[in-house]
Amino acid sequence: IHFSRSIVTGIVVLIDIAIIVTCGYALFYLYLDGNPAYFSRYSAVIALYTFLFFQIFNTAELYRFNNILQPRQHARIIPVICALIFLAIIAIGFALKISADFSRGWSLAWILSSTSLLWFARYTVRNFVKKAATAGKLVRNIVIYGAGEHGEKLIRQIEKMDEPWNRIVGVFDDRLSRTEPSIAGYPVLGNLRDLLDYGRINRSDEVLIALPWNSE
């Protein structure tokens, strides 16, 4: 399965929405026995919270791929944002004089359970992606054009990124007479024309150019 950052991001968005909505309705049936008289108003609150949650998380770039896979750096931000959204909804309820229509037990149980699961889900996704990538089930094939000093530095930088889904499949360069058969342990497979032929046959997700600015 070829790796796609957008797919991982989309899955995380769906997981977040599923957690919030599922916790909200599960606790609604637990605390209020699924009373149909209150279903619409509780649904409205769940929908409002979900909408605000997605908008704020998206604005804070918490749905960027790199941020998704670094949950430790955002472990404090997630509960803070959830708490602020919750307080904002409470303030709206007070302003509209409808806060008394909602169960306090349901509200607290919902925010605490959903926030905890959201936090846990980030670590679960990170571990799954890394394990799948290490096992070779998720890959992002990278071709590098430039077998000189710039290419070697780029390869070293990619290797330091601790992103096991990145797989360098080959290096190409038109300066074959001035390059070694391999660079940083990766084979030099040919020139630019060979790169185009390679791309027609093999799946390449990224082609990175590693040439000096004065190179023609």
mmCIF file of C-alpha atoms in Angstrom:
data_model
loop_
_atom_site.group_PDB
_atom_site.id
_atom_site.type_symbol
_atom_site.label_atom_id
_atom_site.label_comp_id
_atom_site.label_asym_id
_atom_site.label_seq_id
_atom_site.Cartn_x
_atom_site.Cartn_y
_atom_site.Cartn_z
ATOM 1 C CA ILE A 1 0.000 0.000 0.000
ATOM 2 C CA HIS A 2 1.625 3.236 -1.059
ATOM 3 C CA PHE A 3 1.726 5.828 1.642
ATOM 4 C CA SER A 4 -0.446 8.933 1.471
ATOM 5 C CA ARG A 5 -0.323 11.657 4.079
ATOM 6 C CA SER A 6 -3.751 12.925 3.060
ATOM 7 C CA ILE A 7 -5.292 9.498 3.664
ATOM 8 C CA VAL A 8 -3.830 9.325 7.176
ATOM 9 C CA THR A 9 -5.077 12.840 7.893
ATOM 10 C CA GLY A 10 -8.555 11.987 6.628
ATOM 11 C CA ILE A 11 -8.681 8.855 8.763
ATOM 12 C CA VAL A 12 -7.699 10.826 11.860
ATOM 13 C CA VAL A 13 -10.438 13.382 11.179
ATOM 14 C CA LEU A 14 -13.018 10.596 10.898
ATOM 15 C CA ILE A 15 -11.713 8.965 14.079
ATOM 16 C CA ASP A 16 -12.008 12.246 15.996
ATOM 17 C CA ILE A 17 -15.551 12.853 14.798
ATOM 18 C CA ALA A 18 -16.534 9.259 15.570
ATOM 19 C CA ILE A 19 -15.145 9.509 19.106
ATOM 20 C CA ILE A 20 -16.959 12.758 19.902
ATOM 21 C CA VAL A 21 -20.287 11.688 18.417
ATOM 22 C CA THR A 22 -20.193 8.136 19.786
ATOM 23 C CA CYS A 23 -19.342 9.278 23.310
ATOM 24 C CA GLY A 24 -22.063 11.916 23.190
ATOM 25 C CA TYR A 25 -24.847 9.582 22.119
ATOM 26 C CA ALA A 26 -23.689 6.613 24.203
ATOM 27 C CA LEU A 27 -23.768 8.730 27.348
ATOM 28 C CA PHE A 28 -27.073 10.273 26.278
ATOM 29 C CA TYR A 29 -28.645 6.826 26.289
ATOM 30 C CA LEU A 30 -26.890 6.017 29.554
ATOM 31 C CA TYR A 31 -27.889 9.159 31.464
ATOM 32 C CA LEU A 32 -31.249 9.947 29.871
ATOM 33 C CA ASP A 33 -32.319 6.510 28.610
ATOM 34 C CA GLY A 34 -32.455 7.877 25.069
ATOM 35 C CA ASN A 35 -35.465 10.073 25.866
ATOM 36 C CA PRO A 36 -36.763 11.239 22.444
ATOM 37 C CA ALA A 37 -37.992 14.503 23.988
ATOM 38 C CA TYR A 38 -34.382 15.588 24.534
ATOM 39 C CA PHE A 39 -32.793 13.972 21.496
ATOM 40 C CA SER A 40 -32.828 17.018 19.210
ATOM 41 C CA ARG A 41 -31.332 19.455 21.719
ATOM 42 C CA TYR A 42 -28.542 17.054 22.705
ATOM 43 C CA SER A 43 -27.875 16.358 19.039
ATOM 44 C CA ALA A 44 -27.546 20.083 18.431
ATOM 45 C CA VAL A 45 -24.947 20.400 21.182
ATOM 46 C CA ILE A 46 -22.992 17.408 19.894
ATOM 47 C CA ALA A 47 -23.048 18.832 16.363
ATOM 48 C CA LEU A 48 -21.946 22.294 17.553
ATOM 49 C CA TYR A 49 -19.090 20.876 19.614
ATOM 50 C CA THR A 50 -17.948 18.665 16.716
ATOM 51 C CA PHE A 51 -18.004 21.587 14.280
ATOM 52 C CA LEU A 52 -16.037 23.890 16.588
ATOM 53 C CA PHE A 53 -13.610 21.100 17.415
ATOM 54 C CA PHE A 54 -12.793 20.419 13.764
ATOM 55 C CA GLN A 55 -12.474 24.096 12.856
ATOM 56 C CA ILE A 56 -10.145 24.905 15.748
ATOM 57 C CA PHE A 57 -8.022 21.785 15.314
ATOM 58 C CA ASN A 58 -7.710 22.502 11.607
ATOM 59 C CA THR A 59 -6.797 26.149 12.217
ATOM 60 C CA ALA A 60 -4.214 25.125 14.837
ATOM 61 C CA GLU A 61 -2.732 22.745 12.216
ATOM 62 C CA LEU A 62 -3.276 19.746 14.480
ATOM 63 C CA TYR A 63 -4.421 17.829 11.411
ATOM 64 C CA ARG A 64 -1.114 18.304 9.649
ATOM 65 C CA PHE A 65 0.538 14.961 9.098
ATOM 66 C CA ASN A 66 3.691 15.774 11.050
ATOM 67 C CA ASN A 67 1.662 17.038 14.017
ATOM 68 C CA ILE A 68 -0.538 13.952 14.004
ATOM 69 C CA LEU A 69 2.519 11.734 14.347
ATOM 70 C CA GLN A 70 3.981 13.827 17.172
ATOM 71 C CA PRO A 71 1.247 13.543 19.820
ATOM 72 C CA ARG A 72 3.653 14.031 22.707
ATOM 73 C CA GLN A 73 4.328 17.599 21.613
ATOM 74 C CA HIS A 74 0.582 18.337 21.565
ATOM 75 C CA ALA A 75 -0.498 16.299 24.587
ATOM 76 C CA ARG A 76 -1.402 19.469 26.488
ATOM 77 C CA ILE A 77 -2.976 21.344 23.607
ATOM 78 C CA ILE A 78 -5.705 18.779 22.925
ATOM 79 C CA PRO A 79 -7.333 18.861 26.406
ATOM 80 C CA VAL A 80 -6.962 22.651 26.577
ATOM 81 C CA ILE A 81 -8.798 23.141 23.278
ATOM 82 C CA CYS A 82 -11.503 20.648 24.269
ATOM 83 C CA ALA A 83 -11.989 22.423 27.598
ATOM 84 C CA LEU A 84 -12.225 25.848 25.952
ATOM 85 C CA ILE A 85 -14.824 24.628 23.451
ATOM 86 C CA PHE A 86 -16.797 23.060 26.287
ATOM 87 C CA LEU A 87 -16.698 26.290 28.301
ATOM 88 C CA ALA A 88 -17.758 28.276 25.238
ATOM 89 C CA ILE A 89 -20.796 26.029 24.774
ATOM 90 C CA ILE A 90 -21.668 26.420 28.458
ATOM 91 C CA ALA A 91 -21.459 30.198 28.082
ATOM 92 C CA ILE A 92 -23.781 30.017 25.073
ATOM 93 C CA GLY A 93 -26.186 27.915 27.112
ATOM 94 C CA PHE A 94 -26.218 30.448 29.939
ATOM 95 C CA ALA A 95 -26.709 33.318 27.505
ATOM 96 C CA LEU A 96 -29.684 31.556 25.907
ATOM 97 C CA LYS A 97 -30.974 30.420 29.325
ATOM 98 C CA ILE A 98 -31.080 26.790 28.245
ATOM 99 C CA SER A 99 -28.175 25.378 30.282
ATOM 100 C CA ALA A 100 -30.602 23.964 32.873
ATOM 101 C CA ASP A 101 -32.089 21.735 30.175
ATOM 102 C CA PHE A 102 -28.938 19.622 30.016
ATOM 103 C CA SER A 103 -27.602 16.999 32.373
ATOM 104 C CA ARG A 104 -24.421 18.042 34.175
ATOM 105 C CA GLY A 105 -23.434 14.423 34.590
ATOM 106 C CA TRP A 106 -23.788 13.820 30.866
ATOM 107 C CA SER A 107 -21.837 16.959 30.025
ATOM 108 C CA LEU A 108 -18.873 16.185 32.280
ATOM 109 C CA ALA A 109 -18.791 12.500 31.348
ATOM 110 C CA TRP A 110 -18.925 13.377 27.653
ATOM 111 C CA ILE A 111 -16.106 15.927 27.683
ATOM 112 C CA LEU A 112 -13.842 13.804 29.882
ATOM 113 C CA SER A 113 -14.365 10.541 28.007
ATOM 114 C CA SER A 114 -14.099 12.031 24.518
ATOM 115 C CA THR A 115 -11.003 14.085 25.373
ATOM 116 C CA SER A 116 -9.268 11.055 26.862
ATOM 117 C CA LEU A 117 -10.082 8.919 23.827
ATOM 118 C CA LEU A 118 -8.955 11.651 21.416
ATOM 119 C CA TRP A 119 -5.627 11.828 23.186
ATOM 120 C CA PHE A 120 -5.287 8.048 23.198
ATOM 121 C CA ALA A 121 -6.235 7.816 19.505
ATOM 122 C CA ARG A 122 -3.325 10.083 18.517
ATOM 123 C CA TYR A 123 -0.815 7.694 20.073
ATOM 124 C CA THR A 124 -2.580 4.694 18.565
ATOM 125 C CA VAL A 125 -2.438 6.182 15.052
ATOM 126 C CA ARG A 126 1.212 7.121 15.457
ATOM 127 C CA ASN A 127 2.178 3.631 16.597
ATOM 128 C CA PHE A 128 0.136 1.980 13.843
ATOM 129 C CA VAL A 129 1.673 4.092 11.076
ATOM 130 C CA LYS A 130 5.221 3.529 12.300
ATOM 131 C CA LYS A 131 4.745 -0.212 12.744
ATOM 132 C CA ALA A 132 3.117 -0.569 9.326
ATOM 133 C CA ALA A 133 5.907 1.450 7.725
ATOM 134 C CA THR A 134 8.624 -0.543 9.475
ATOM 135 C CA ALA A 135 6.979 -3.759 8.269
ATOM 136 C CA GLY A 136 6.947 -2.413 4.708
ATOM 137 C CA LYS A 137 3.147 -2.215 4.484
ATOM 138 C CA LEU A 138 3.137 1.560 4.121
ATOM 139 C CA VAL A 139 5.822 3.094 1.931
ATOM 140 C CA ARG A 140 6.574 6.376 0.228
ATOM 141 C CA ASN A 141 9.026 5.796 -2.605
ATOM 142 C CA ILE A 142 11.488 8.641 -3.073
ATOM 143 C CA VAL A 143 13.725 9.210 -6.096
ATOM 144 C CA ILE A 144 16.599 11.664 -5.802
ATOM 145 C CA TYR A 145 18.046 13.513 -8.783
ATOM 146 C CA GLY A 146 21.553 14.615 -7.928
ATOM 147 C CA ALA A 147 24.353 12.239 -6.933
ATOM 148 C CA GLY A 148 26.784 14.829 -5.676
ATOM 149 C CA GLU A 149 27.400 16.453 -2.323
ATOM 150 C CA HIS A 150 23.889 17.922 -2.198
ATOM 151 C CA GLY A 151 22.338 14.525 -2.859
ATOM 152 C CA GLU A 152 24.349 12.893 -0.096
ATOM 153 C CA LYS A 153 23.368 15.598 2.398
ATOM 154 C CA LEU A 154 19.713 15.187 1.434
ATOM 155 C CA ILE A 155 19.887 11.419 1.943
ATOM 156 C CA ARG A 156 21.469 11.855 5.382
ATOM 157 C CA GLN A 157 18.776 14.347 6.308
ATOM 158 C CA ILE A 158 15.985 11.970 5.246
ATOM 159 C CA GLU A 159 17.571 9.175 7.267
ATOM 160 C CA LYS A 160 17.662 11.396 10.373
ATOM 161 C CA MET A 161 13.961 12.225 10.142
ATOM 162 C CA ASP A 162 12.883 8.946 11.796
ATOM 163 C CA GLU A 163 10.111 8.449 9.261
ATOM 164 C CA PRO A 164 10.238 4.734 8.363
ATOM 165 C CA TRP A 165 7.659 5.100 5.574
ATOM 166 C CA ASN A 166 10.186 7.057 3.499
ATOM 167 C CA ARG A 167 12.073 4.692 1.157
ATOM 168 C CA ILE A 168 14.752 5.970 -1.174
ATOM 169 C CA VAL A 169 14.569 3.731 -4.231
ATOM 170 C CA GLY A 170 17.343 5.229 -6.322
ATOM 171 C CA VAL A 171 19.481 8.177 -7.338
ATOM 172 C CA PHE A 172 19.847 9.667 -10.828
ATOM 173 C CA ASP A 173 22.266 12.203 -12.267
ATOM 174 C CA ASP A 174 23.373 13.332 -15.734
ATOM 175 C CA ARG A 175 26.931 13.827 -14.479
ATOM 176 C CA LEU A 176 27.626 10.075 -14.457
ATOM 177 C CA SER A 177 31.280 10.535 -15.396
ATOM 178 C CA ARG A 178 31.799 12.541 -12.203
ATOM 179 C CA THR A 179 29.777 10.415 -9.802
ATOM 180 C CA GLU A 180 30.302 7.128 -7.992
ATOM 181 C CA PRO A 181 28.183 4.004 -8.732
ATOM 182 C CA SER A 182 26.406 4.590 -5.431
ATOM 183 C CA ILE A 183 25.902 7.437 -2.997
ATOM 184 C CA ALA A 184 25.353 7.034 0.737
ATOM 185 C CA GLY A 185 24.583 3.384 0.109
ATOM 186 C CA TYR A 186 22.003 3.945 -2.655
ATOM 187 C CA PRO A 187 22.663 3.006 -6.312
ATOM 188 C CA VAL A 188 22.972 5.605 -9.038
ATOM 189 C CA LEU A 189 20.552 4.191 -11.630
ATOM 190 C CA GLY A 190 21.240 6.474 -14.569
ATOM 191 C CA ASN A 191 20.614 9.917 -16.013
ATOM 192 C CA LEU A 192 17.484 12.045 -16.426
ATOM 193 C CA ARG A 193 16.176 9.982 -19.344
ATOM 194 C CA ASP A 194 16.630 6.825 -17.258
ATOM 195 C CA LEU A 195 14.712 8.519 -14.444
ATOM 196 C CA LEU A 196 11.765 9.159 -16.773
ATOM 197 C CA ASP A 197 11.828 5.554 -17.954
ATOM 198 C CA TYR A 198 12.029 4.369 -14.361
ATOM 199 C CA GLY A 199 9.036 6.499 -13.421
ATOM 200 C CA ARG A 200 6.907 4.970 -16.178
ATOM 201 C CA ILE A 201 7.503 1.467 -14.858
ATOM 202 C CA ASN A 202 7.850 1.935 -11.113
ATOM 203 C CA ARG A 203 5.782 3.819 -8.592
ATOM 204 C CA SER A 204 7.570 6.952 -7.371
ATOM 205 C CA ASP A 205 5.760 9.179 -4.895
ATOM 206 C CA GLU A 206 8.325 11.986 -4.778
ATOM 207 C CA VAL A 207 11.220 13.141 -6.920
ATOM 208 C CA LEU A 208 13.566 15.360 -4.940
ATOM 209 C CA ILE A 209 16.045 17.583 -6.768
ATOM 210 C CA ALA A 210 19.437 17.815 -5.055
ATOM 211 C CA LEU A 211 21.541 20.070 -7.265
ATOM 212 C CA PRO A 212 23.512 23.258 -6.624
ATOM 213 C CA TRP A 213 21.751 26.469 -7.703
ATOM 214 C CA ASN A 214 24.276 27.074 -10.496
ATOM 215 C CA SER A 215 23.697 23.647 -12.051
ATOM 216 C CA GLU A 216 22.255 23.691 -15.563
#
